[in-house]
Amino acid sequence: MSKRDYYEVLGVAKTASESELKVAFRKLAMVHHPDRNPGDKEAEIKFKEVNEAYQCLADGQKRAAYDRFGHAAFSQGGAGGPGFGNEFGDFMSDIFENFFGDGRGAPGGGRGRGGAPGRERGADLRYNLEISLEEAFAGKTETIRIPTSIACETCSGTGAKAGSKPRTCSTCGGYGRVRAAQGFFAIERTCPNCHGRGEVVDDPCPSCSGAGRVNRERTLSINVPAGVDDGLRIRLAGEGESGLRGGPPGDLYVFLSIKPHPFFQRDGADLFCRVPISMVTAALSGEITVPVIDGSQTQVRIPAGTQTAKQFRIKGKGMPVLRSREVGDLYIQVSVETPQNLTKRQRELLQEFDQSASDENHPESAGFFSKVRDFFVSGSTRA
Ligand SMILES: [Zn+2]
Ligand SMILES: [Zn+2]
């Protein structure tokens, strides 16, 4: 049996563009597809022929070889072309899905052309949950109430009054969409009669006025794990609004935010706390008591001569790391508080101290001012 020319099979010119090939293939594949012609041997052969031709011509390299050598390019011992036509079954169904995907009731049909018209996935819901830093530290179970709509119990979500049934929309034949010619084009739009549902309720359910859903407040328990951070999103699959007329429900997204803490700042798993200490503690050393996020307190030793902004690390007193056993650290940053509202006696004592003070008491100041002096002296020499 001599093979027909591939271009002839597809009914296109030798100069056909890729998209022309595609259109031609699509048309012919539709006509000859075995699904549409059950038991028709001839259609099957035609379909294979069309497929083979398209597989070759759609591939730039194969097409070039075919243009030069014709079918000889792919015969045994030829240029190593694969034998089309044998294992085309699975391969073909992939292609078919790509081309016609939605028309054949592809999986995941919710809204639109895929699923049954009228079935609609419920909307996703967002819930903002604000928790304290202590709660983020310990984790918590939060009970939230969300206003949402659920399938109407009276009519089981159909929207039709008990004893009646929704009937198929006569305007669109249940498709949910109608086509209207507009000049050269056929425009498809949502059916004005059933608003895309594909069916009409003549006798609406009194509980839901035919919507199939009613508004309710739902109570949900949310488990917030220890260590969560600001901006975290928790998804609760299927906890969103219920779908329309048997459609699947949407999801609920809980967006976490963490209230600012009066004295802890967080950086990842570490916590920072600024603690004022007295001038005397800073100078003479001492021990201070600092807060810990778990509600306890701990002691920090302040060595003599501590300056403002000095940090002390307390290991393992920070935030837990989400879904791990690690724990961050707590950093205490001290700031030396200058005494205010001095009594006469206190002033005298400080003045007395000042008179006895030397550069060694304030090495930083001494160093700084000697640098300043040097700067101006060398500056004046330059001038
Ligand atoms: Zn109802
Ligand atoms: Zn309709």
PDB file of C-alpha atoms in Angstrom, residues 56 58-66 74:
ATOM      1  CA  CYS A  56       5.894  14.321  11.356  1.00  0.00           C
ATOM      2  CA  ALA A  58       4.782  19.381  13.444  1.00  0.00           C
ATOM      3  CA  ASP A  59       8.370  18.418  14.235  1.00  0.00           C
ATOM      4  CA  GLY A  60      10.666  20.841  12.410  1.00  0.00           C
ATOM      5  CA  GLN A  61      13.462  18.319  11.963  1.00  0.00           C
ATOM      6  CA  LYS A  62      11.253  15.514  10.769  1.00  0.00           C
ATOM      7  CA  ARG A  63       9.447  17.860   8.464  1.00  0.00           C
ATOM      8  CA  ALA A  64      12.719  18.945   6.881  1.00  0.00           C
ATOM      9  CA  ALA A  65      13.716  15.304   6.391  1.00  0.00           C
ATOM     10  CA  TYR A  66      10.334  14.496   4.934  1.00  0.00           C
ATOM     11  CA  PHE A  74      11.380   7.169   7.901  1.00  0.00           C
TER      12      PHE A  74
END
